[in-house]
Coordinates of C-alpha atoms in Angstrom, one line a residue:
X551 CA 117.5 76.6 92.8
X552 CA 120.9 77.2 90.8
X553 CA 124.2 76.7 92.6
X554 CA 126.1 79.4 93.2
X555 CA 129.5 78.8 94.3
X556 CA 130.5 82.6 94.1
X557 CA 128.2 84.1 96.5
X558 CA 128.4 87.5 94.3
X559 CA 126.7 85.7 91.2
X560 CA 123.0 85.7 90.2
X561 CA 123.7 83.5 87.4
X562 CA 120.7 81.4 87.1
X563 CA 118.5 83.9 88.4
X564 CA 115.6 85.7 87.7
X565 CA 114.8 89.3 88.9
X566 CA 111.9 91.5 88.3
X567 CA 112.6 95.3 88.1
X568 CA 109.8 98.2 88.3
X569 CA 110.5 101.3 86.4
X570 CA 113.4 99.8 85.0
X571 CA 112.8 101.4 81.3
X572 CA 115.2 104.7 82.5
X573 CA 117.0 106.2 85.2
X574 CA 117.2 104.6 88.5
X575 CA 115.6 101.2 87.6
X576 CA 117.4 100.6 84.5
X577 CA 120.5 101.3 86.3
X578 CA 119.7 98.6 88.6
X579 CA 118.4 96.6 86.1
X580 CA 121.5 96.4 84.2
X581 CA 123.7 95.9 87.5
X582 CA 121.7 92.7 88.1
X583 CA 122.2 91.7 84.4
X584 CA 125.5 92.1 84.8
X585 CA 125.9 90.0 88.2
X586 CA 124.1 87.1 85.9
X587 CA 120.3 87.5 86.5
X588 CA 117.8 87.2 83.9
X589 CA 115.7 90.2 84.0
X590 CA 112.0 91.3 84.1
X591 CA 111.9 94.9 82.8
X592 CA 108.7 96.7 83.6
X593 CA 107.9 100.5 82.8
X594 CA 104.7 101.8 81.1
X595 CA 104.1 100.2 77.9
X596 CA 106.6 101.2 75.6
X597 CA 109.1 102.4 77.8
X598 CA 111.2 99.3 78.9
X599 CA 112.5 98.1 75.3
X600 CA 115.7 100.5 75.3
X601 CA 116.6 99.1 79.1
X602 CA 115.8 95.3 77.4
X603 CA 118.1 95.7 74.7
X604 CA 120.8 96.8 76.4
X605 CA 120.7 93.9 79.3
X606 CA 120.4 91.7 75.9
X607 CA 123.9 93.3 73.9
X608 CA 125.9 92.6 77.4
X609 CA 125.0 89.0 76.3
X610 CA 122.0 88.9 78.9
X611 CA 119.0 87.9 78.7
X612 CA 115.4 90.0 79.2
X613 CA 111.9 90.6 79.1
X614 CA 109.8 93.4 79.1
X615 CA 106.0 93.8 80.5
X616 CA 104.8 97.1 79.9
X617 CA 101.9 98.5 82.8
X618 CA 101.1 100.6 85.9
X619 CA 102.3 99.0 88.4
X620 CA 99.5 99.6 91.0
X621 CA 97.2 97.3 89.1
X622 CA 96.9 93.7 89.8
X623 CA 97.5 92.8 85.7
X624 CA 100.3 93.9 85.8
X625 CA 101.9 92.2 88.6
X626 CA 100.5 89.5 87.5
X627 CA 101.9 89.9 83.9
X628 CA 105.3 90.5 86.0
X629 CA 105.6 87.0 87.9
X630 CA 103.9 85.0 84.8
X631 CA 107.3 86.5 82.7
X632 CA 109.6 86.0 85.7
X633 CA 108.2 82.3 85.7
X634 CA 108.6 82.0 81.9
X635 CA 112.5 82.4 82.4
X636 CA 112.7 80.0 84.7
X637 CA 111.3 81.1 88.5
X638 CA 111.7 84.3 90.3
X639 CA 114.2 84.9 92.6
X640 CA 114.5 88.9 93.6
X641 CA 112.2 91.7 93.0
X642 CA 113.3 95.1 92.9
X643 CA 110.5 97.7 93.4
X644 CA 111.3 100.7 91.8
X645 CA 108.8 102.4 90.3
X646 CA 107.3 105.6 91.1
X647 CA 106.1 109.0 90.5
X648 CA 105.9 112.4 92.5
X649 CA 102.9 114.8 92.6
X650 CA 104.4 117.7 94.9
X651 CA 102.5 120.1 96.5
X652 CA 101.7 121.9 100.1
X653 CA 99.4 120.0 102.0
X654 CA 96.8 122.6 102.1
X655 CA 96.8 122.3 98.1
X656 CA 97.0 119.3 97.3
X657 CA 94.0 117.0 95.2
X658 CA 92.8 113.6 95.9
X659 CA 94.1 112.4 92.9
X660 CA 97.9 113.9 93.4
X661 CA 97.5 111.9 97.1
X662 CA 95.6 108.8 95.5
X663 CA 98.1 108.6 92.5
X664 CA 101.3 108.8 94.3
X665 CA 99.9 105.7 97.2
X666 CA 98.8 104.0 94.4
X667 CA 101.8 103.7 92.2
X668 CA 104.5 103.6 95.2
X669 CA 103.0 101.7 97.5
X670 CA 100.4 99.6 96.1
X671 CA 102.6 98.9 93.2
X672 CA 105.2 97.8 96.1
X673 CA 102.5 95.8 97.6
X674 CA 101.2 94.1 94.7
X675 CA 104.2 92.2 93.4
X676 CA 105.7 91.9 96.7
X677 CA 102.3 89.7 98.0
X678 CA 102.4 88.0 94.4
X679 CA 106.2 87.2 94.8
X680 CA 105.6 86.0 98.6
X681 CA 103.1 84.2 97.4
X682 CA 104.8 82.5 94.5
X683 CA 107.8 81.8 97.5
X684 CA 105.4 80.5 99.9
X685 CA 104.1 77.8 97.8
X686 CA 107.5 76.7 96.7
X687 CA 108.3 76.4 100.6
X688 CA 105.4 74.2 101.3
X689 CA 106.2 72.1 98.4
X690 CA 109.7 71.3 99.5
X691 CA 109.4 72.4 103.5
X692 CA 113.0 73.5 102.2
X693 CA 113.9 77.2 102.8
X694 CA 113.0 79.1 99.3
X695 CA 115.6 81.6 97.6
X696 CA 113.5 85.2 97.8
X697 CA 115.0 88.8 97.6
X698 CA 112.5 91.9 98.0
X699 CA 114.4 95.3 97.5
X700 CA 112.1 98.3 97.8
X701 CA 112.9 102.2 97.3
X702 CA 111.9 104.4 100.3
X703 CA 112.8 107.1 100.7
X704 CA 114.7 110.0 103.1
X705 CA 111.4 112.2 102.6
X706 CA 109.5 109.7 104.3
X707 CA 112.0 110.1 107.4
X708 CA 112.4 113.2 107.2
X709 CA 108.9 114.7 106.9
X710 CA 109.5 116.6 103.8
X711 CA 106.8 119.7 103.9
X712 CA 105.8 120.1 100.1
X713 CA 105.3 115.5 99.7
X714 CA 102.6 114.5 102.3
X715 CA 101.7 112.0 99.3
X716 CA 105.3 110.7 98.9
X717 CA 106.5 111.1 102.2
X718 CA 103.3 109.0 103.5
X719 CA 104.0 106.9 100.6
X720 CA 107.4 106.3 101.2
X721 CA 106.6 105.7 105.3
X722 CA 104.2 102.5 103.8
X723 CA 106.8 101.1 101.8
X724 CA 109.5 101.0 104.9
X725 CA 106.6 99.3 107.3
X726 CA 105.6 96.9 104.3
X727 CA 109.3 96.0 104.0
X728 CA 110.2 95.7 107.7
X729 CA 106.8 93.3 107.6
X730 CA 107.9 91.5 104.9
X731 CA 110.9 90.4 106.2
X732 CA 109.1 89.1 109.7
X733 CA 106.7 87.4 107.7
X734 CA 108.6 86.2 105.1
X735 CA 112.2 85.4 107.1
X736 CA 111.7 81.9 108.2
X737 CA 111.3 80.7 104.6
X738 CA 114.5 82.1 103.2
X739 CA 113.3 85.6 101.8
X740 CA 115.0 88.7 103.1
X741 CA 113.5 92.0 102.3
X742 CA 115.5 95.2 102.5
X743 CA 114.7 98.9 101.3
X744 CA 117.0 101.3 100.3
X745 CA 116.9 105.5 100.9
X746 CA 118.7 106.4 97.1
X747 CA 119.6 109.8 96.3
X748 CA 119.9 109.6 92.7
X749 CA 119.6 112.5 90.0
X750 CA 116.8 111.1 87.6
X751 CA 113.8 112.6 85.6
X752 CA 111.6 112.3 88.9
X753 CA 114.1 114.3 90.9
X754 CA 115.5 116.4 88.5
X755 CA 113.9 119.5 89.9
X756 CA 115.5 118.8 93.6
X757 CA 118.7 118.1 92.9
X758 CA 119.2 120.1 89.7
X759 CA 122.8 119.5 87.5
X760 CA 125.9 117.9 88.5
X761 CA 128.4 120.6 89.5
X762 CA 130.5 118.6 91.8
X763 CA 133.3 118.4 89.4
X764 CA 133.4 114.7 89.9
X765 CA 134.6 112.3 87.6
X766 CA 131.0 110.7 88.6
X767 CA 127.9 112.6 89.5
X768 CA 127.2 111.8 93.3
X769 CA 123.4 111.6 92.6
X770 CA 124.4 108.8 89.7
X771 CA 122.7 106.0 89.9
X772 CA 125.7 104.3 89.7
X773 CA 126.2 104.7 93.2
X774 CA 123.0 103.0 93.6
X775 CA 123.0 100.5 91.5
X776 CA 125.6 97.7 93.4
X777 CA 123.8 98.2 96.5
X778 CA 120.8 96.7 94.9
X779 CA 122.8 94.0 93.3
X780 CA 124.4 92.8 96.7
X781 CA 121.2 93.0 98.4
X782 CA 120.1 90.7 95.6
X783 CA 123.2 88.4 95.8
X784 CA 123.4 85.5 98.4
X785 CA 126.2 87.0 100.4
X786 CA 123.2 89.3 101.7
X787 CA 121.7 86.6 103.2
X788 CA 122.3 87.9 107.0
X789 CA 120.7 91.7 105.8
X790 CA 117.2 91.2 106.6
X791 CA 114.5 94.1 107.5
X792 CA 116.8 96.7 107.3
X793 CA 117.0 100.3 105.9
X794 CA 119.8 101.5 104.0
X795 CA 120.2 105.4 102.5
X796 CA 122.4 105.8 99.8
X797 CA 124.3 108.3 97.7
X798 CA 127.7 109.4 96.1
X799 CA 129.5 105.8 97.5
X800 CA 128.2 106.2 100.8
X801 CA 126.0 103.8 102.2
X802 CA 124.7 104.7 105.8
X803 CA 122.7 102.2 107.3
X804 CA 119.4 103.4 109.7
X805 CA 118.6 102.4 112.9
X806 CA 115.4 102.1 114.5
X807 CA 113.5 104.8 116.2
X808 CA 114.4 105.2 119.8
X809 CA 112.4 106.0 122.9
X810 CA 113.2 109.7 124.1
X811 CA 111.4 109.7 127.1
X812 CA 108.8 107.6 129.0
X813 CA 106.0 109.1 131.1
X814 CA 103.7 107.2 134.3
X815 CA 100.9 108.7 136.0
X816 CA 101.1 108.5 139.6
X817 CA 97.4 107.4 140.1
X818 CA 95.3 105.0 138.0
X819 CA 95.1 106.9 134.8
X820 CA 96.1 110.4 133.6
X821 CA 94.3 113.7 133.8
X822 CA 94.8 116.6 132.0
X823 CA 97.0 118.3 134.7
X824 CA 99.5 115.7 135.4
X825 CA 99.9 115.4 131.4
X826 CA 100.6 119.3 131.8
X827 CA 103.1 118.6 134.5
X828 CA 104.9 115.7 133.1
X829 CA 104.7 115.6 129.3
X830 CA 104.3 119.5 128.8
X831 CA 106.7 120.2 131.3
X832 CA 109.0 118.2 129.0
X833 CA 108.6 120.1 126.2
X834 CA 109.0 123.0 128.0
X835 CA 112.8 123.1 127.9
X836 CA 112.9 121.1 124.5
X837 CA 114.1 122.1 121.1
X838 CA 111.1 122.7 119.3
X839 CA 112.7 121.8 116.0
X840 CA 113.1 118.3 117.5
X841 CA 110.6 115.8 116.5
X842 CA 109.9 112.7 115.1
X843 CA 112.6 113.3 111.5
X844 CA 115.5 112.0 111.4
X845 CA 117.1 115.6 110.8
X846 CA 120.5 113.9 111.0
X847 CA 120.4 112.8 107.5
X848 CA 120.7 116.8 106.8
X849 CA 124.3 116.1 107.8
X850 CA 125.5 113.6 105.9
X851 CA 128.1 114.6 103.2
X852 CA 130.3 112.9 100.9

Protein backbone atom coordinates (compact mmCIF):
# COMPACT_ATOMS: atom_id res chain seq x y z
CA UNK A 1 0.00 0.00 0.00
CA UNK A 2 1.50 3.53 -0.95
CA UNK A 3 1.72 6.26 1.69
CA UNK A 4 -0.23 8.96 1.36
CA UNK A 5 0.55 11.71 3.59
CA UNK A 6 -2.12 14.14 1.83
CA UNK A 7 -5.21 12.31 2.47
CA UNK A 8 -6.66 13.97 -0.92
CA UNK A 9 -3.93 11.97 -3.17
CA UNK A 10 -4.42 8.73 -4.99
CA UNK A 11 -0.90 8.75 -6.11
CA UNK A 12 0.14 5.27 -6.10
CA UNK A 13 -3.15 3.98 -6.86
CA UNK A 14 -4.92 2.06 -9.11
CA UNK A 15 -8.59 2.57 -10.09
CA UNK A 16 -10.84 0.74 -12.43
CA UNK A 17 -13.52 2.80 -14.29
CA UNK A 18 -16.69 1.29 -16.26
CA UNK A 19 -17.87 3.24 -19.23
CA UNK A 20 -15.21 5.49 -18.79
CA UNK A 21 -14.54 5.93 -22.82
CA UNK A 22 -17.20 9.23 -22.77
CA UNK A 23 -19.44 11.22 -20.79
CA UNK A 24 -19.92 10.43 -17.20
CA UNK A 25 -17.16 7.87 -16.76
CA UNK A 26 -14.51 9.52 -18.56
CA UNK A 27 -15.22 12.54 -16.49
CA UNK A 28 -14.56 10.51 -13.50
CA UNK A 29 -11.95 8.82 -14.92
CA UNK A 30 -9.95 11.77 -15.55
CA UNK A 31 -10.76 13.39 -12.01
CA UNK A 32 -9.09 10.27 -10.50
CA UNK A 33 -6.12 10.67 -12.99
CA UNK A 34 -5.85 13.84 -11.87
CA UNK A 35 -5.92 13.11 -7.95
CA UNK A 36 -2.83 10.64 -8.93
CA UNK A 37 -4.46 7.14 -9.67
CA UNK A 38 -3.41 5.05 -12.38
CA UNK A 39 -6.39 4.14 -14.39
CA UNK A 40 -8.34 1.20 -15.84
CA UNK A 41 -10.49 2.56 -18.66
CA UNK A 42 -13.19 0.11 -19.82
CA UNK A 43 -15.97 0.83 -22.46
CA UNK A 44 -16.94 -1.47 -25.45
CA UNK A 45 -14.06 -2.31 -27.47
CA UNK A 46 -12.94 0.65 -29.21
CA UNK A 47 -14.40 3.17 -27.28
CA UNK A 48 -12.03 3.88 -24.27
CA UNK A 49 -8.73 4.97 -26.34
CA UNK A 50 -9.83 8.79 -26.53
CA UNK A 51 -10.53 8.74 -22.51
CA UNK A 52 -6.82 6.78 -22.24
CA UNK A 53 -5.01 9.34 -24.07
CA UNK A 54 -6.11 12.08 -22.46
CA UNK A 55 -5.42 10.61 -18.68
CA UNK A 56 -1.90 9.85 -20.49
CA UNK A 57 -1.16 13.85 -21.97
CA UNK A 58 -2.05 15.10 -18.15
CA UNK A 59 1.15 13.06 -17.55
CA UNK A 60 -0.92 10.00 -16.24
CA UNK A 61 -0.82 6.84 -16.71
CA UNK A 62 -3.68 4.30 -18.26
CA UNK A 63 -5.02 1.26 -19.63
CA UNK A 64 -7.82 0.40 -21.67
CA UNK A 65 -9.90 -3.11 -21.73
CA UNK A 66 -12.46 -2.93 -24.08
CA UNK A 67 -15.94 -5.44 -23.21
CA UNK A 68 -19.55 -5.65 -21.85
CA UNK A 69 -19.36 -5.39 -18.67
CA UNK A 70 -21.93 -7.95 -17.63
CA UNK A 71 -19.66 -10.75 -18.73
CA UNK A 72 -17.28 -12.48 -16.48
CA UNK A 73 -14.13 -11.88 -19.29
CA UNK A 74 -14.34 -8.87 -18.97
CA UNK A 75 -14.15 -8.30 -15.31
CA UNK A 76 -11.78 -10.49 -15.35
CA UNK A 77 -9.70 -8.70 -18.14
CA UNK A 78 -10.48 -5.53 -15.80
CA UNK A 79 -8.67 -6.71 -12.36
CA UNK A 80 -5.78 -8.69 -14.47
CA UNK A 81 -5.00 -4.84 -16.01
CA UNK A 82 -5.61 -3.14 -12.56
CA UNK A 83 -3.06 -5.81 -11.23
CA UNK A 84 -0.60 -5.23 -14.06
CA UNK A 85 -0.20 -1.52 -12.83
CA UNK A 86 0.51 -2.43 -9.66
CA UNK A 87 -2.79 -3.68 -7.45
CA UNK A 88 -6.27 -2.28 -7.40
CA UNK A 89 -7.37 0.08 -5.08
CA UNK A 90 -11.01 1.74 -6.12
CA UNK A 91 -13.51 0.67 -8.58
CA UNK A 92 -15.89 2.99 -9.99
CA UNK A 93 -18.89 1.25 -11.67
CA UNK A 94 -20.21 3.28 -14.21
CA UNK A 95 -21.43 1.70 -16.99
CA UNK A 96 -24.72 1.41 -18.24
CA UNK A 97 -27.41 1.65 -20.75
CA UNK A 98 -31.26 2.50 -20.84
CA UNK A 99 -34.01 0.60 -22.71
CA UNK A 100 -37.15 2.85 -21.80
CA UNK A 101 -40.45 1.87 -22.18
CA UNK A 102 -44.08 1.44 -20.22
CA UNK A 103 -44.21 -1.58 -18.39
CA UNK A 104 -47.05 -3.03 -20.29
CA UNK A 105 -44.64 -2.78 -23.48
CA UNK A 106 -41.72 -3.61 -22.65
CA UNK A 107 -39.49 -6.99 -24.09
CA UNK A 108 -37.53 -9.43 -22.19
CA UNK A 109 -34.58 -8.38 -23.77
CA UNK A 110 -35.07 -4.40 -22.96
CA UNK A 111 -35.64 -5.83 -19.07
CA UNK A 112 -32.74 -8.65 -19.39
CA UNK A 113 -30.27 -6.03 -21.16
CA UNK A 114 -30.59 -3.28 -18.84
CA UNK A 115 -30.15 -5.93 -15.33
CA UNK A 116 -27.47 -7.34 -17.12
CA UNK A 117 -25.26 -4.45 -17.93
CA UNK A 118 -26.15 -2.29 -14.71
CA UNK A 119 -26.28 -4.62 -12.27
CA UNK A 120 -24.53 -7.64 -13.13
CA UNK A 121 -21.79 -5.53 -14.61
CA UNK A 122 -21.85 -3.83 -10.92
CA UNK A 123 -21.79 -7.25 -9.47
CA UNK A 124 -19.22 -8.77 -11.40
CA UNK A 125 -16.22 -6.58 -10.75
CA UNK A 126 -17.44 -5.61 -7.43
CA UNK A 127 -17.23 -9.67 -6.22
CA UNK A 128 -13.95 -9.90 -8.36
CA UNK A 129 -12.47 -6.77 -6.61
CA UNK A 130 -13.84 -8.11 -3.02
CA UNK A 131 -12.38 -10.97 -3.87
CA UNK A 132 -8.93 -9.76 -4.91
CA UNK A 133 -9.28 -7.51 -1.25
CA UNK A 134 -10.17 -10.40 0.64
CA UNK A 135 -7.20 -12.45 -0.12
CA UNK A 136 -4.89 -9.55 0.41
CA UNK A 137 -6.58 -9.33 3.99
CA UNK A 138 -5.95 -12.92 4.88
CA UNK A 139 -2.52 -12.69 3.74
CA UNK A 140 -1.55 -9.83 5.95
CA UNK A 141 -4.66 -10.03 8.71
CA UNK A 142 -3.93 -6.22 8.07
CA UNK A 143 -6.96 -4.04 7.03
CA UNK A 144 -6.77 -3.88 2.90
CA UNK A 145 -7.17 -0.35 1.08
CA UNK A 146 -10.65 -0.97 -1.11
CA UNK A 147 -13.00 1.71 -2.63
CA UNK A 148 -16.32 0.50 -4.51
CA UNK A 149 -18.27 3.60 -6.01
CA UNK A 150 -21.36 2.54 -7.85
CA UNK A 151 -24.05 4.73 -9.92
CA UNK A 152 -27.67 4.35 -8.74
CA UNK A 153 -29.83 6.14 -9.52
CA UNK A 154 -32.93 8.74 -8.42
CA UNK A 155 -35.26 6.60 -10.76
CA UNK A 156 -34.66 3.76 -8.70
CA UNK A 157 -36.02 5.88 -5.63
CA UNK A 158 -38.36 7.43 -7.17
CA UNK A 159 -40.25 4.77 -9.17
CA UNK A 160 -39.91 6.38 -12.47
CA UNK A 161 -43.09 4.97 -14.65
CA UNK A 162 -41.52 4.58 -18.25
CA UNK A 163 -37.90 2.43 -16.53
CA UNK A 164 -39.17 -0.63 -14.59
CA UNK A 165 -35.83 -2.16 -16.12
CA UNK A 166 -33.63 0.70 -14.83
CA UNK A 167 -35.41 1.72 -11.94
CA UNK A 168 -35.28 -2.16 -10.78
CA UNK A 169 -31.84 -2.04 -11.97
CA UNK A 170 -30.80 0.82 -10.18
CA UNK A 171 -32.81 -0.51 -6.76
CA UNK A 172 -30.11 -3.74 -7.15
CA UNK A 173 -27.17 -1.65 -7.38
CA UNK A 174 -28.14 0.47 -3.96
CA UNK A 175 -28.85 -3.07 -1.94
CA UNK A 176 -25.58 -4.57 -3.55
CA UNK A 177 -23.75 -1.43 -2.38
CA UNK A 178 -25.25 -1.14 1.13
CA UNK A 179 -24.23 -5.14 1.24
CA UNK A 180 -21.06 -4.55 0.18
CA UNK A 181 -20.11 -2.32 2.65
CA UNK A 182 -21.43 -4.78 5.68
CA UNK A 183 -19.65 -7.39 4.15
CA UNK A 184 -16.70 -5.85 3.13
CA UNK A 185 -16.32 -3.01 6.17
CA UNK A 186 -14.27 -4.82 8.66
CA UNK A 187 -11.37 -5.34 6.08
CA UNK A 188 -10.87 -1.74 5.16
CA UNK A 189 -13.23 -1.45 1.98
CA UNK A 190 -15.88 1.21 2.02
CA UNK A 191 -18.48 1.13 -0.67
CA UNK A 192 -20.63 4.06 -1.51
CA UNK A 193 -23.14 4.88 -4.50
CA UNK A 194 -23.90 7.96 -5.87
CA UNK A 195 -27.54 9.34 -7.43
CA UNK A 196 -25.72 11.77 -10.55
CA UNK A 197 -27.71 13.87 -12.51
CA UNK A 198 -25.52 14.44 -15.44
CA UNK A 199 -26.43 15.46 -19.08
CA UNK A 200 -24.72 12.60 -21.18
CA UNK A 201 -25.53 10.52 -24.41
CA UNK A 202 -27.75 8.12 -22.18
CA UNK A 203 -29.77 10.92 -20.72
CA UNK A 204 -29.72 13.28 -23.34
CA UNK A 205 -33.42 12.74 -24.15
CA UNK A 206 -34.42 13.67 -20.26
CA UNK A 207 -32.68 16.45 -19.68
CA UNK A 208 -32.40 17.96 -23.13
CA UNK A 209 -29.75 21.21 -23.65
CA UNK A 210 -28.25 23.39 -21.20
CA UNK A 211 -30.20 26.65 -21.02
CA UNK A 212 -29.40 27.58 -17.55
CA UNK A 213 -27.18 30.35 -18.69
CA UNK A 214 -24.51 29.08 -16.42
CA UNK A 215 -20.96 29.51 -16.82
CA UNK A 216 -21.19 25.46 -16.21
CA UNK A 217 -24.04 23.27 -17.26
CA UNK A 218 -25.73 21.96 -13.90
CA UNK A 219 -26.08 18.40 -15.47
CA UNK A 220 -22.06 18.54 -16.28
CA UNK A 221 -20.43 15.94 -15.17
CA UNK A 222 -18.12 18.15 -13.70
CA UNK A 223 -20.27 18.42 -10.83
CA UNK A 224 -19.97 14.75 -10.62
CA UNK A 225 -16.85 14.00 -11.07
CA UNK A 226 -14.97 15.19 -7.49
CA UNK A 227 -17.54 13.41 -5.64
CA UNK A 228 -16.31 10.32 -7.02
CA UNK A 229 -12.69 11.32 -6.53
CA UNK A 230 -13.22 12.05 -2.68
CA UNK A 231 -15.13 8.96 -2.22
CA UNK A 232 -12.07 7.39 -3.79
CA UNK A 233 -9.55 9.29 -1.62
CA UNK A 234 -8.59 8.24 1.99
CA UNK A 235 -10.19 11.20 3.66
CA UNK A 236 -13.44 9.14 2.83
CA UNK A 237 -12.63 6.55 5.00
CA UNK A 238 -15.59 7.26 7.63
CA UNK A 239 -18.31 7.33 4.42
CA UNK A 240 -19.31 3.85 4.30
CA UNK A 241 -22.72 2.30 2.89
CA UNK A 242 -24.14 5.41 2.17
CA UNK A 243 -26.14 7.01 -0.72
CA UNK A 244 -25.34 10.27 -2.16
CA UNK A 245 -27.52 12.22 -5.15
CA UNK A 246 -25.77 14.71 -6.99
CA UNK A 247 -26.13 17.52 -9.39
CA UNK A 248 -25.22 21.23 -10.29
CA UNK A 249 -22.66 21.43 -6.89
CA UNK A 250 -25.14 20.05 -4.76
CA UNK A 251 -24.55 16.99 -3.01
CA UNK A 252 -27.59 15.78 -0.79
CA UNK A 253 -26.97 12.90 1.14
CA UNK A 254 -30.14 10.05 1.58
CA UNK A 255 -31.31 8.63 4.47
CA UNK A 256 -32.75 5.41 5.12
CA UNK A 257 -36.29 4.47 4.64
CA UNK A 258 -38.41 5.14 7.71
CA UNK A 259 -41.28 3.31 9.33
CA UNK A 260 -44.64 5.31 8.70
CA UNK A 261 -46.73 3.34 10.70
CA UNK A 262 -46.77 0.01 12.58
CA UNK A 263 -49.85 -2.22 12.84
CA UNK A 264 -50.76 -5.38 15.71
CA UNK A 265 -53.60 -7.55 15.71
CA UNK A 266 -55.40 -7.81 18.77
CA UNK A 267 -55.74 -11.66 18.77
CA UNK A 268 -53.25 -14.26 17.55
CA UNK A 269 -53.07 -13.48 13.94
CA UNK A 270 -54.92 -11.09 11.55
CA UNK A 271 -58.03 -11.61 9.59
CA UNK A 272 -59.23 -9.87 6.83
CA UNK A 273 -61.50 -7.53 8.84
CA UNK A 274 -59.15 -6.21 11.38
CA UNK A 275 -56.65 -5.58 8.35
CA UNK A 276 -59.80 -3.50 7.00
CA UNK A 277 -60.04 -1.74 10.23
CA UNK A 278 -56.48 -0.97 10.98
CA UNK A 279 -54.37 -0.84 7.83
CA UNK A 280 -57.33 0.22 5.41
CA UNK A 281 -58.59 2.51 7.84
CA UNK A 282 -55.17 4.07 7.55
CA UNK A 283 -55.24 4.65 4.17
CA UNK A 284 -58.41 5.97 4.37
CA UNK A 285 -57.47 9.52 5.24
CA UNK A 286 -53.98 9.20 3.46
CA UNK A 287 -52.62 11.02 0.50
CA UNK A 288 -52.85 8.68 -2.15
CA UNK A 289 -49.94 10.12 -3.95
CA UNK A 290 -47.84 9.01 -0.88
CA UNK A 291 -45.97 5.87 -1.25
CA UNK A 292 -42.89 4.20 -1.04
CA UNK A 293 -40.72 7.25 -3.58
CA UNK A 294 -38.85 9.49 -2.24
CA UNK A 295 -40.99 12.37 -4.02
CA UNK A 296 -38.81 14.88 -2.11
CA UNK A 297 -36.08 14.68 -4.53
CA UNK A 298 -38.73 16.50 -6.97
CA UNK A 299 -37.83 19.43 -4.77
CA UNK A 300 -34.46 19.87 -4.81
CA UNK A 301 -33.13 22.86 -6.85
CA UNK A 302 -29.95 24.51 -7.32
Amino acid sequence: MPENTDPLSLDGRVAVVTGAGAGLGRAEAVALAKAGAAVVVNDLPGAGEEAAEEIRALGGTAAVVGGDVGERATADAMVEAALKLGGLDIVVNNAGVTRDKMLYNMTDEEFDLVVKIHLRGHFLLSRNAASYWRGKHKETGEQVYGRIINTASEASLSGSPGQANYAAAKAGITALTLSSARGLGKMGVRANAIAPRARTAMTAAVFGEDQSGKTVDPYSAEHVAPLVAYLAAPASDAINGQVFVVYGGMVVLMEAPAIAQRFDTSGETFDLAELDKTVGAFFADRDPAVNFGADALYKLTI
